[in-house]
Amino acid sequence: MRSIRTAAATLLATLLSLATARAVASQQPQHPPERAEERRSMVERALTSPRLGDARVTDEAVIDAMHAVPRHAFVPEGMRDAAYENTPLPIGHGQTISQPTIVGRMTAMAEVEPGEKVLEIGTGSGYQAAVLAEITDSVWSIEIIPELAARARTRLNRLGYDEVVTKQGDGYFGWPEHAPYDAVVVTAAPTHIPPPLVEQLAPGGRMVIPVGPPFRTQQLMLVRKEEDGTVRKRAVAAVRFVPFQRGEEAGAP
Ligand code: SAH
């Protein structure tokens, strides 16, 4: 009798803990299952794109992250049909949501591990920030155009990405209050690597940044800060990003 009661108590405790685990899980970002098949096929095409050459993305964490984020929720209403094509799309103010191939490649290059701190410059639609937030819960992102910053914030909240911390401002100076970062991902192309962003990299940190002249071919660079503070830079691919704006130029058409 006693052992039956103990067994019943154990069963009850197990059921209760399962219920608690479900309740905790339900607080995680909830992603609409809609268009999952289109998303799966887009990720497959994007991450094995010939454009990647030998560098095809095989990183499971990046693939899972891109399967999870509903890209159609990050593009303007009129663009939703095209959301799962492997192309950049306009998001207003002359800016674009990057091509999925580029998002996957940059995320893989940043080698983000769960729990690491990541700073993104150029929130734009918020898509890249959401992909990063699927991998780690410490993501900061800065956007210079006030309207895009506000729209991305609303969208990230609606989709449950509350862990992404955003602000409007010039990302040239980084976000020193939360530094150092294990990874910095820059999604607009400056003519040179902003020194404050290198300073805010942690030892062992990686920065992925397109560098070059506006509206011309730029180089996607991988900047690595070694444990002893030595900074190494390597050009990885030819790319074309929107220009990195500065201060008072922000918001210009
Ligand atoms: N990561 C974005 C891509 C947006 S395009 C996404 O996933 O949708 C690049 C963005 O960088 C644009 O929104 C542009 O306004 C922003 N940007 C340009 N210069 C900037 C700067 N100095 N600081 C912060 N954001 C900047």
Coordinates of C-alpha atoms and ligand atoms in Angstrom, one line a residue:
M1 CA 0.0 0.0 0.0
R2 CA 2.7 2.3 1.1
S3 CA 4.7 1.6 -2.1
I4 CA 1.6 2.2 -4.2
R5 CA 1.1 5.5 -2.6
T6 CA 4.8 6.4 -3.2
A7 CA 4.5 5.3 -6.8
A8 CA 1.4 7.5 -7.2
A9 CA 3.2 10.4 -5.6
T10 CA 6.1 10.0 -8.0
L11 CA 3.8 9.8 -11.0
L12 CA 2.0 12.9 -9.9
A13 CA 5.3 14.8 -9.4
T14 CA 6.5 13.7 -12.8
L15 CA 3.2 14.9 -14.4
L16 CA 3.5 18.2 -12.6
S17 CA 7.1 18.8 -13.7
L18 CA 6.1 17.9 -17.3
A19 CA 3.3 20.5 -17.0
T20 CA 5.8 23.1 -15.7
A21 CA 8.2 22.3 -18.5
R22 CA 5.5 22.8 -21.1
A23 CA 4.5 26.1 -19.5
V24 CA 8.1 27.3 -19.6
A25 CA 8.4 26.1 -23.2
S26 CA 5.3 28.1 -24.2
Q27 CA 7.1 31.3 -23.1
Q28 CA 9.7 30.8 -25.8
P29 CA 9.2 32.7 -29.1
Q30 CA 6.2 31.1 -30.9
H31 CA 6.7 30.9 -34.6
P32 CA 3.8 30.6 -36.9
P33 CA 4.1 27.3 -38.7
E34 CA 2.8 28.9 -41.9
R35 CA 4.9 28.5 -45.0
A36 CA 7.3 26.1 -43.3
E37 CA 7.7 24.0 -46.5
E38 CA 8.6 27.1 -48.6
R39 CA 11.0 28.1 -45.9
R40 CA 12.6 24.7 -45.8
S41 CA 13.1 24.7 -49.5
M42 CA 14.4 28.3 -49.5
V43 CA 17.0 27.5 -46.8
E44 CA 18.1 24.4 -48.7
R45 CA 18.6 26.6 -51.9
A46 CA 20.1 29.5 -50.0
L47 CA 22.7 27.6 -48.1
T48 CA 23.9 25.5 -51.0
S49 CA 23.9 28.4 -53.4
P50 CA 26.7 28.3 -56.0
R51 CA 27.4 31.9 -54.8
L52 CA 28.9 30.4 -51.6
G53 CA 31.5 28.4 -53.6
D54 CA 33.2 26.0 -51.2
A55 CA 31.8 27.7 -48.2
R56 CA 28.4 26.1 -48.3
V57 CA 26.7 26.5 -44.9
T58 CA 26.5 23.2 -43.1
D59 CA 26.2 24.6 -39.6
E60 CA 23.2 22.9 -38.0
A61 CA 22.5 25.8 -35.7
V62 CA 22.4 28.3 -38.6
I63 CA 20.1 26.0 -40.7
D64 CA 17.7 25.4 -37.7
A65 CA 17.6 29.2 -37.0
M66 CA 16.7 30.0 -40.6
H67 CA 14.0 27.3 -40.6
A68 CA 12.5 28.9 -37.5
V69 CA 12.4 32.5 -38.5
P70 CA 9.3 33.4 -40.6
R71 CA 11.0 35.6 -43.2
H72 CA 7.6 36.6 -44.7
A73 CA 6.8 38.5 -41.4
F74 CA 9.9 40.7 -42.0
V75 CA 9.1 42.0 -45.5
P76 CA 6.4 44.6 -46.5
E77 CA 2.9 43.3 -47.1
G78 CA 3.2 43.6 -50.9
M79 CA 6.4 41.6 -51.0
R80 CA 5.1 38.6 -49.0
D81 CA 4.8 36.3 -52.0
A82 CA 8.5 36.8 -52.8
A83 CA 9.6 36.3 -49.2
Y84 CA 10.9 32.7 -49.8
E85 CA 12.9 33.5 -52.9
N86 CA 16.7 33.7 -52.4
T87 CA 16.9 37.4 -53.1
P88 CA 17.2 40.6 -51.2
L89 CA 14.0 42.6 -51.0
P90 CA 13.2 46.3 -50.4
I91 CA 12.1 47.3 -46.9
G92 CA 11.6 51.0 -47.5
H93 CA 13.9 54.1 -47.1
G94 CA 16.1 52.6 -49.9
Q95 CA 17.2 49.7 -47.6
T96 CA 16.9 46.0 -48.2
I97 CA 16.5 42.7 -46.2
S98 CA 19.6 40.8 -47.2
Q99 CA 19.6 37.7 -49.5
P100 CA 19.1 34.6 -47.4
T101 CA 22.4 33.2 -48.7
I102 CA 24.2 36.2 -47.3
V103 CA 22.4 36.0 -43.9
G104 CA 23.3 32.3 -43.6
R105 CA 26.9 32.9 -44.6
M106 CA 27.4 35.9 -42.2
T107 CA 25.7 34.0 -39.3
A108 CA 28.0 31.0 -39.9
M109 CA 31.1 33.2 -40.2
A110 CA 30.3 34.8 -36.8
E111 CA 30.4 31.3 -35.2
V112 CA 27.9 32.3 -32.6
E113 CA 27.4 29.8 -29.7
P114 CA 24.4 29.8 -27.3
G115 CA 24.9 32.3 -24.5
E116 CA 27.3 34.5 -26.4
K117 CA 26.8 38.2 -26.8
V118 CA 26.2 39.5 -30.3
L119 CA 26.0 43.1 -31.6
E120 CA 24.3 43.8 -35.0
I121 CA 24.7 47.1 -36.8
G122 CA 21.8 47.8 -39.2
T123 CA 18.6 46.2 -37.7
G124 CA 16.7 47.0 -40.9
S125 CA 13.7 44.6 -40.9
G126 CA 15.0 42.7 -37.8
Y127 CA 15.4 39.4 -39.8
Q128 CA 19.1 39.0 -39.2
A129 CA 18.7 39.9 -35.5
A130 CA 15.9 37.2 -35.2
V131 CA 18.2 34.6 -36.8
L132 CA 20.9 35.4 -34.3
A133 CA 18.3 35.3 -31.5
E134 CA 17.4 31.7 -32.4
I135 CA 21.1 30.8 -31.6
T136 CA 21.8 33.0 -28.5
D137 CA 19.6 35.0 -26.2
S138 CA 22.0 38.0 -26.0
V139 CA 21.5 40.1 -29.1
W140 CA 21.8 43.9 -29.4
S141 CA 21.0 45.7 -32.6
I142 CA 21.3 49.3 -33.7
E143 CA 19.5 51.0 -36.6
I144 CA 20.1 54.5 -37.8
I145 CA 16.8 55.2 -39.6
P146 CA 14.2 56.0 -36.9
E147 CA 11.2 54.6 -38.7
L148 CA 12.9 51.3 -39.6
A149 CA 14.1 51.0 -36.0
A150 CA 10.6 51.5 -34.6
R151 CA 9.0 49.1 -37.1
A152 CA 11.6 46.4 -36.4
R153 CA 11.0 46.8 -32.6
T154 CA 7.3 46.3 -33.0
R155 CA 7.8 43.3 -35.3
L156 CA 10.3 41.6 -33.1
N157 CA 8.0 42.0 -30.1
R158 CA 5.0 40.7 -32.0
L159 CA 7.0 37.6 -33.0
G160 CA 8.2 37.0 -29.5
Y161 CA 11.9 38.0 -30.0
D162 CA 11.8 40.1 -26.8
E163 CA 15.4 39.1 -26.0
V164 CA 16.7 41.2 -28.9
V165 CA 17.5 44.7 -27.5
T166 CA 17.3 47.4 -30.1
K167 CA 18.1 51.1 -30.3
Q168 CA 18.1 53.9 -32.9
G169 CA 21.4 55.5 -33.5
D170 CA 24.7 55.5 -35.5
G171 CA 26.2 52.1 -35.1
Y172 CA 29.7 53.4 -36.0
F173 CA 30.3 53.8 -32.2
G174 CA 28.9 50.4 -31.3
W175 CA 27.1 50.0 -28.0
P176 CA 29.8 50.4 -25.3
E177 CA 27.5 49.8 -22.3
H178 CA 27.1 46.1 -23.1
A179 CA 30.6 45.5 -24.6
P180 CA 32.6 43.3 -25.0
Y181 CA 30.8 41.2 -27.7
D182 CA 31.7 37.7 -28.8
A183 CA 30.5 38.6 -32.3
V184 CA 29.6 41.7 -34.2
V185 CA 27.6 41.5 -37.4
V186 CA 27.5 44.6 -39.6
T187 CA 24.9 44.6 -42.4
A188 CA 25.7 47.9 -44.2
A189 CA 29.0 48.7 -45.8
P190 CA 31.3 51.3 -44.4
T191 CA 34.4 52.5 -46.3
H192 CA 36.6 51.4 -43.4
I193 CA 36.2 49.2 -40.4
P194 CA 34.9 51.4 -37.5
P195 CA 37.6 51.3 -34.8
P196 CA 35.1 51.4 -31.9
L197 CA 33.6 48.1 -33.2
V198 CA 37.0 46.4 -33.1
E199 CA 37.6 47.8 -29.6
Q200 CA 34.2 46.3 -28.4
L201 CA 35.1 42.8 -29.6
A202 CA 36.0 40.4 -26.8
P203 CA 39.2 38.4 -26.9
G204 CA 38.4 35.5 -29.2
G205 CA 35.6 37.6 -30.8
R206 CA 34.6 37.7 -34.5
M207 CA 33.3 40.5 -36.6
V208 CA 31.7 40.0 -40.0
I209 CA 31.6 43.3 -42.0
P210 CA 31.3 44.3 -45.7
V211 CA 33.8 47.0 -46.4
G212 CA 34.1 49.2 -49.5
P213 CA 32.8 52.1 -51.6
P214 CA 29.1 52.9 -51.7
F215 CA 27.1 51.2 -54.5
R216 CA 30.1 49.3 -55.7
T217 CA 31.5 45.8 -55.0
Q218 CA 32.7 45.5 -51.5
Q219 CA 34.6 42.8 -49.6
L220 CA 33.0 40.8 -46.9
M221 CA 35.6 40.7 -44.2
L222 CA 36.1 38.4 -41.2
V223 CA 37.9 40.2 -38.3
R224 CA 39.1 38.1 -35.5
K225 CA 40.5 39.4 -32.2
E226 CA 42.9 36.8 -30.8
E227 CA 43.1 36.0 -27.1
D228 CA 46.2 38.2 -26.9
G229 CA 44.4 41.1 -28.5
T230 CA 46.0 40.7 -32.0
V231 CA 43.5 41.6 -34.7
R232 CA 43.5 39.6 -37.9
K233 CA 41.5 40.5 -41.0
R234 CA 40.6 38.4 -44.0
A235 CA 38.5 39.2 -47.1
V236 CA 36.1 36.3 -47.7
A237 CA 33.8 37.2 -50.6
A238 CA 32.8 40.0 -53.0
V239 CA 29.4 41.4 -51.9
R240 CA 27.1 44.4 -52.4
F241 CA 25.5 46.0 -49.4
V242 CA 23.7 49.2 -48.8
P243 CA 26.0 52.0 -47.7
F244 CA 26.8 52.6 -44.0
Q245 CA 25.3 56.0 -43.2
R246 CA 26.7 58.5 -40.7
G247 CA 25.1 60.9 -38.2
E248 CA 23.2 63.7 -40.0
E249 CA 23.0 61.7 -43.3
A250 CA 20.6 59.4 -41.5
G251 CA 17.1 59.3 -42.8
A252 CA 18.0 61.0 -46.1
P253 CA 16.0 59.5 -48.9
Ligands
SAH1 N1 20.1 43.3 -41.1 C1 19.0 43.9 -41.9 C2 19.6 44.4 -43.2 C3 19.1 45.8 -43.4 S1 20.0 46.7 -44.6 C4 17.9 42.9 -42.1 O1 18.0 41.7 -41.7 O2 16.8 43.3 -42.6 C5 21.2 47.6 -43.6 C6 20.6 48.5 -42.6 O3 21.7 49.2 -42.0 C7 19.6 49.6 -43.1 O4 18.4 49.5 -42.5 C8 20.4 50.9 -42.8 O5 19.5 51.9 -42.5 C9 21.2 50.5 -41.6 N2 22.4 51.4 -41.3 C10 23.1 52.0 -42.2 N3 24.1 52.7 -41.6 C11 23.9 52.5 -40.3 C12 24.6 53.0 -39.1 N4 25.6 53.8 -39.2 N5 24.2 52.6 -37.9 C13 23.1 51.7 -37.8 N6 22.4 51.3 -38.9 C14 22.8 51.7 -40.1

